[in-house]
Amino acid sequence: MMTKEERKEKARALHKQGCNCCQAVVMAWADKLPIRAEDAMNVAAPFGRGLSGCREVCGCVSGMAMVCGLTGHTADTRTLIEKFRESNGDIVCGRLLAAGKKPCGEMVAEAAGLLTDIL
């Protein structure tokens, strides 16, 4: 079983390797999902950069929601989103980027780590 720090590092590394924010969060948990990793990667693809580059809901947040849904923890989604918002000041990609508080790689790691609270 991977620790919180290992999940965070995996997500950070995936992001550095070219996964978008949503993909990095989802793929950090691929071993716990009831679908093939390739399918998870494909489903998460259009949710990066705030929904296909529209800079709307942050891909990290979308990734957390996907993992929650795929693992049967849908009821926990709102709690995780609020924790992410509290830590980062927002959940909208464009506003997060404009604020410049944290680089995307750090928010990806944080989102992957937050999921350890419920999984």
PDB file of C-alpha atoms in Angstrom:
ATOM      1  CA  MET A   1       0.000   0.000   0.000  1.00  0.00           C
ATOM      2  CA  MET A   2       1.391   3.380  -1.020  1.00  0.00           C
ATOM      3  CA  THR A   3       1.768   6.134   1.560  1.00  0.00           C
ATOM      4  CA  LYS A   4       0.406   9.641   1.169  1.00  0.00           C
ATOM      5  CA  GLU A   5       3.868  10.933   0.273  1.00  0.00           C
ATOM      6  CA  GLU A   6       4.334   8.183  -2.328  1.00  0.00           C
ATOM      7  CA  ARG A   7       0.967   9.059  -3.946  1.00  0.00           C
ATOM      8  CA  LYS A   8       1.934  12.721  -4.005  1.00  0.00           C
ATOM      9  CA  GLU A   9       5.321  11.994  -5.533  1.00  0.00           C
ATOM     10  CA  LYS A  10       3.773   9.692  -8.138  1.00  0.00           C
ATOM     11  CA  ALA A  11       1.313  12.413  -9.182  1.00  0.00           C
ATOM     12  CA  ARG A  12       4.077  15.024  -9.287  1.00  0.00           C
ATOM     13  CA  ALA A  13       6.250  12.742 -11.440  1.00  0.00           C
ATOM     14  CA  LEU A  14       3.394  11.935 -13.829  1.00  0.00           C
ATOM     15  CA  HIS A  15       2.751  15.647 -14.283  1.00  0.00           C
ATOM     16  CA  LYS A  16       6.429  16.279 -15.001  1.00  0.00           C
ATOM     17  CA  GLN A  17       6.319  13.465 -17.583  1.00  0.00           C
ATOM     18  CA  GLY A  18       3.530  15.207 -19.512  1.00  0.00           C
ATOM     19  CA  CYS A  19       0.246  14.112 -17.971  1.00  0.00           C
ATOM     20  CA  ASN A  20      -2.191  16.961 -17.532  1.00  0.00           C
ATOM     21  CA  CYS A  21      -3.306  17.783 -13.981  1.00  0.00           C
ATOM     22  CA  CYS A  22      -6.394  15.564 -14.072  1.00  0.00           C
ATOM     23  CA  GLN A  23      -4.510  12.630 -15.574  1.00  0.00           C
ATOM     24  CA  ALA A  24      -1.709  12.923 -13.014  1.00  0.00           C
ATOM     25  CA  VAL A  25      -4.149  12.771 -10.082  1.00  0.00           C
ATOM     26  CA  VAL A  26      -6.162   9.898 -11.572  1.00  0.00           C
ATOM     27  CA  MET A  27      -3.114   7.901 -12.618  1.00  0.00           C
ATOM     28  CA  ALA A  28      -1.538   8.267  -9.183  1.00  0.00           C
ATOM     29  CA  TRP A  29      -4.475   6.124  -8.053  1.00  0.00           C
ATOM     30  CA  ALA A  30      -4.731   3.851 -11.111  1.00  0.00           C
ATOM     31  CA  ASP A  31      -3.884   0.785  -9.028  1.00  0.00           C
ATOM     32  CA  LYS A  32      -7.077   1.302  -6.997  1.00  0.00           C
ATOM     33  CA  LEU A  33      -9.458   1.949  -9.904  1.00  0.00           C
ATOM     34  CA  PRO A  34     -11.857  -0.655 -11.307  1.00  0.00           C
ATOM     35  CA  ILE A  35     -10.926   0.222 -14.895  1.00  0.00           C
ATOM     36  CA  ARG A  36      -7.791  -0.279 -16.964  1.00  0.00           C
ATOM     37  CA  ALA A  37      -5.109   2.358 -16.527  1.00  0.00           C
ATOM     38  CA  GLU A  38      -5.255   3.143 -20.244  1.00  0.00           C
ATOM     39  CA  ASP A  39      -8.990   3.829 -20.004  1.00  0.00           C
ATOM     40  CA  ALA A  40      -8.515   6.009 -16.920  1.00  0.00           C
ATOM     41  CA  MET A  41      -5.856   8.015 -18.757  1.00  0.00           C
ATOM     42  CA  ASN A  42      -8.155   8.516 -21.746  1.00  0.00           C
ATOM     43  CA  VAL A  43     -11.185   9.509 -19.650  1.00  0.00           C
ATOM     44  CA  ALA A  44      -9.127  12.063 -17.718  1.00  0.00           C
ATOM     45  CA  ALA A  45      -7.497  13.573 -20.827  1.00  0.00           C
ATOM     46  CA  PRO A  46     -10.115  16.238 -21.677  1.00  0.00           C
ATOM     47  CA  PHE A  47     -10.328  17.497 -18.083  1.00  0.00           C
ATOM     48  CA  GLY A  48      -6.838  18.995 -17.945  1.00  0.00           C
ATOM     49  CA  ARG A  49      -6.114  22.698 -18.086  1.00  0.00           C
ATOM     50  CA  GLY A  50      -9.492  23.529 -16.620  1.00  0.00           C
ATOM     51  CA  LEU A  51     -11.593  21.386 -18.967  1.00  0.00           C
ATOM     52  CA  SER A  52      -9.843  21.142 -22.312  1.00  0.00           C
ATOM     53  CA  GLY A  53      -7.878  24.330 -21.846  1.00  0.00           C
ATOM     54  CA  CYS A  54     -10.886  26.510 -20.965  1.00  0.00           C
ATOM     55  CA  ARG A  55      -9.362  27.214 -17.535  1.00  0.00           C
ATOM     56  CA  GLU A  56     -12.569  26.414 -15.709  1.00  0.00           C
ATOM     57  CA  VAL A  57     -12.634  23.788 -12.907  1.00  0.00           C
ATOM     58  CA  CYS A  58      -9.059  22.815 -12.068  1.00  0.00           C
ATOM     59  CA  GLY A  59      -7.989  19.444 -13.451  1.00  0.00           C
ATOM     60  CA  CYS A  60      -6.765  18.452  -9.979  1.00  0.00           C
ATOM     61  CA  VAL A  61     -10.295  18.859  -8.652  1.00  0.00           C
ATOM     62  CA  SER A  62     -11.773  16.957 -11.598  1.00  0.00           C
ATOM     63  CA  GLY A  63      -9.240  14.191 -11.005  1.00  0.00           C
ATOM     64  CA  MET A  64     -10.195  13.885  -7.341  1.00  0.00           C
ATOM     65  CA  ALA A  65     -13.870  13.697  -8.325  1.00  0.00           C
ATOM     66  CA  MET A  66     -13.149  10.966 -10.887  1.00  0.00           C
ATOM     67  CA  VAL A  67     -11.235   8.869  -8.379  1.00  0.00           C
ATOM     68  CA  CYS A  68     -14.017   9.330  -5.821  1.00  0.00           C
ATOM     69  CA  GLY A  69     -16.641   8.235  -8.329  1.00  0.00           C
ATOM     70  CA  LEU A  70     -14.690   5.256  -9.612  1.00  0.00           C
ATOM     71  CA  THR A  71     -13.959   3.978  -6.107  1.00  0.00           C
ATOM     72  CA  GLY A  72     -17.471   4.424  -4.726  1.00  0.00           C
ATOM     73  CA  HIS A  73     -16.628   7.437  -2.566  1.00  0.00           C
ATOM     74  CA  THR A  74     -18.855   9.942  -4.338  1.00  0.00           C
ATOM     75  CA  ALA A  75     -20.201  11.269  -1.031  1.00  0.00           C
ATOM     76  CA  ASP A  76     -16.681  12.384  -0.088  1.00  0.00           C
ATOM     77  CA  THR A  77     -16.134  14.467  -3.215  1.00  0.00           C
ATOM     78  CA  ARG A  78     -17.471  17.753  -1.819  1.00  0.00           C
ATOM     79  CA  THR A  79     -15.339  17.477   1.309  1.00  0.00           C
ATOM     80  CA  LEU A  80     -12.172  17.005  -0.747  1.00  0.00           C
ATOM     81  CA  ILE A  81     -13.080  19.883  -3.047  1.00  0.00           C
ATOM     82  CA  GLU A  82     -13.593  22.177  -0.065  1.00  0.00           C
ATOM     83  CA  LYS A  83     -10.233  21.119   1.426  1.00  0.00           C
ATOM     84  CA  PHE A  84      -8.554  21.910  -1.891  1.00  0.00           C
ATOM     85  CA  ARG A  85     -10.337  25.283  -2.081  1.00  0.00           C
ATOM     86  CA  GLU A  86      -9.369  26.116   1.502  1.00  0.00           C
ATOM     87  CA  SER A  87      -5.727  25.324   0.821  1.00  0.00           C
ATOM     88  CA  ASN A  88      -5.489  27.056  -2.572  1.00  0.00           C
ATOM     89  CA  GLY A  89      -8.097  29.816  -2.397  1.00  0.00           C
ATOM     90  CA  ASP A  90     -10.103  28.591  -5.401  1.00  0.00           C
ATOM     91  CA  ILE A  91     -10.948  25.610  -7.609  1.00  0.00           C
ATOM     92  CA  VAL A  92     -10.975  27.442 -10.941  1.00  0.00           C
ATOM     93  CA  CYS A  93      -7.872  26.834 -13.056  1.00  0.00           C
ATOM     94  CA  GLY A  94      -7.596  30.331 -14.511  1.00  0.00           C
ATOM     95  CA  ARG A  95      -7.857  32.045 -11.142  1.00  0.00           C
ATOM     96  CA  LEU A  96      -5.407  29.591  -9.546  1.00  0.00           C
ATOM     97  CA  LEU A  97      -2.891  30.255 -12.296  1.00  0.00           C
ATOM     98  CA  ALA A  98      -3.404  34.023 -12.065  1.00  0.00           C
ATOM     99  CA  ALA A  99      -2.865  33.952  -8.290  1.00  0.00           C
ATOM    100  CA  GLY A 100       0.395  32.074  -8.821  1.00  0.00           C
ATOM    101  CA  LYS A 101       0.510  30.752  -5.251  1.00  0.00           C
ATOM    102  CA  LYS A 102       1.575  27.224  -6.190  1.00  0.00           C
ATOM    103  CA  PRO A 103       2.790  25.611  -9.393  1.00  0.00           C
ATOM    104  CA  CYS A 104       0.461  23.051 -10.951  1.00  0.00           C
ATOM    105  CA  GLY A 105       2.784  20.193 -10.008  1.00  0.00           C
ATOM    106  CA  GLU A 106       2.354  21.027  -6.334  1.00  0.00           C
ATOM    107  CA  MET A 107      -1.435  21.237  -6.601  1.00  0.00           C
ATOM    108  CA  VAL A 108      -1.428  17.868  -8.415  1.00  0.00           C
ATOM    109  CA  ALA A 109       0.543  16.353  -5.543  1.00  0.00           C
ATOM    110  CA  GLU A 110      -1.762  17.933  -2.992  1.00  0.00           C
ATOM    111  CA  ALA A 111      -4.891  16.579  -4.719  1.00  0.00           C
ATOM    112  CA  ALA A 112      -3.443  13.069  -4.918  1.00  0.00           C
ATOM    113  CA  GLY A 113      -2.552  13.313  -1.244  1.00  0.00           C
ATOM    114  CA  LEU A 114      -6.001  14.514  -0.215  1.00  0.00           C
ATOM    115  CA  LEU A 115      -7.464  11.315  -1.621  1.00  0.00           C
ATOM    116  CA  THR A 116      -5.559   9.306   0.981  1.00  0.00           C
ATOM    117  CA  ASP A 117      -7.948  10.782   3.557  1.00  0.00           C
ATOM    118  CA  ILE A 118     -10.773   8.662   2.131  1.00  0.00           C
ATOM    119  CA  LEU A 119      -9.115   5.730   0.332  1.00  0.00           C
TER     120      LEU A 119
END
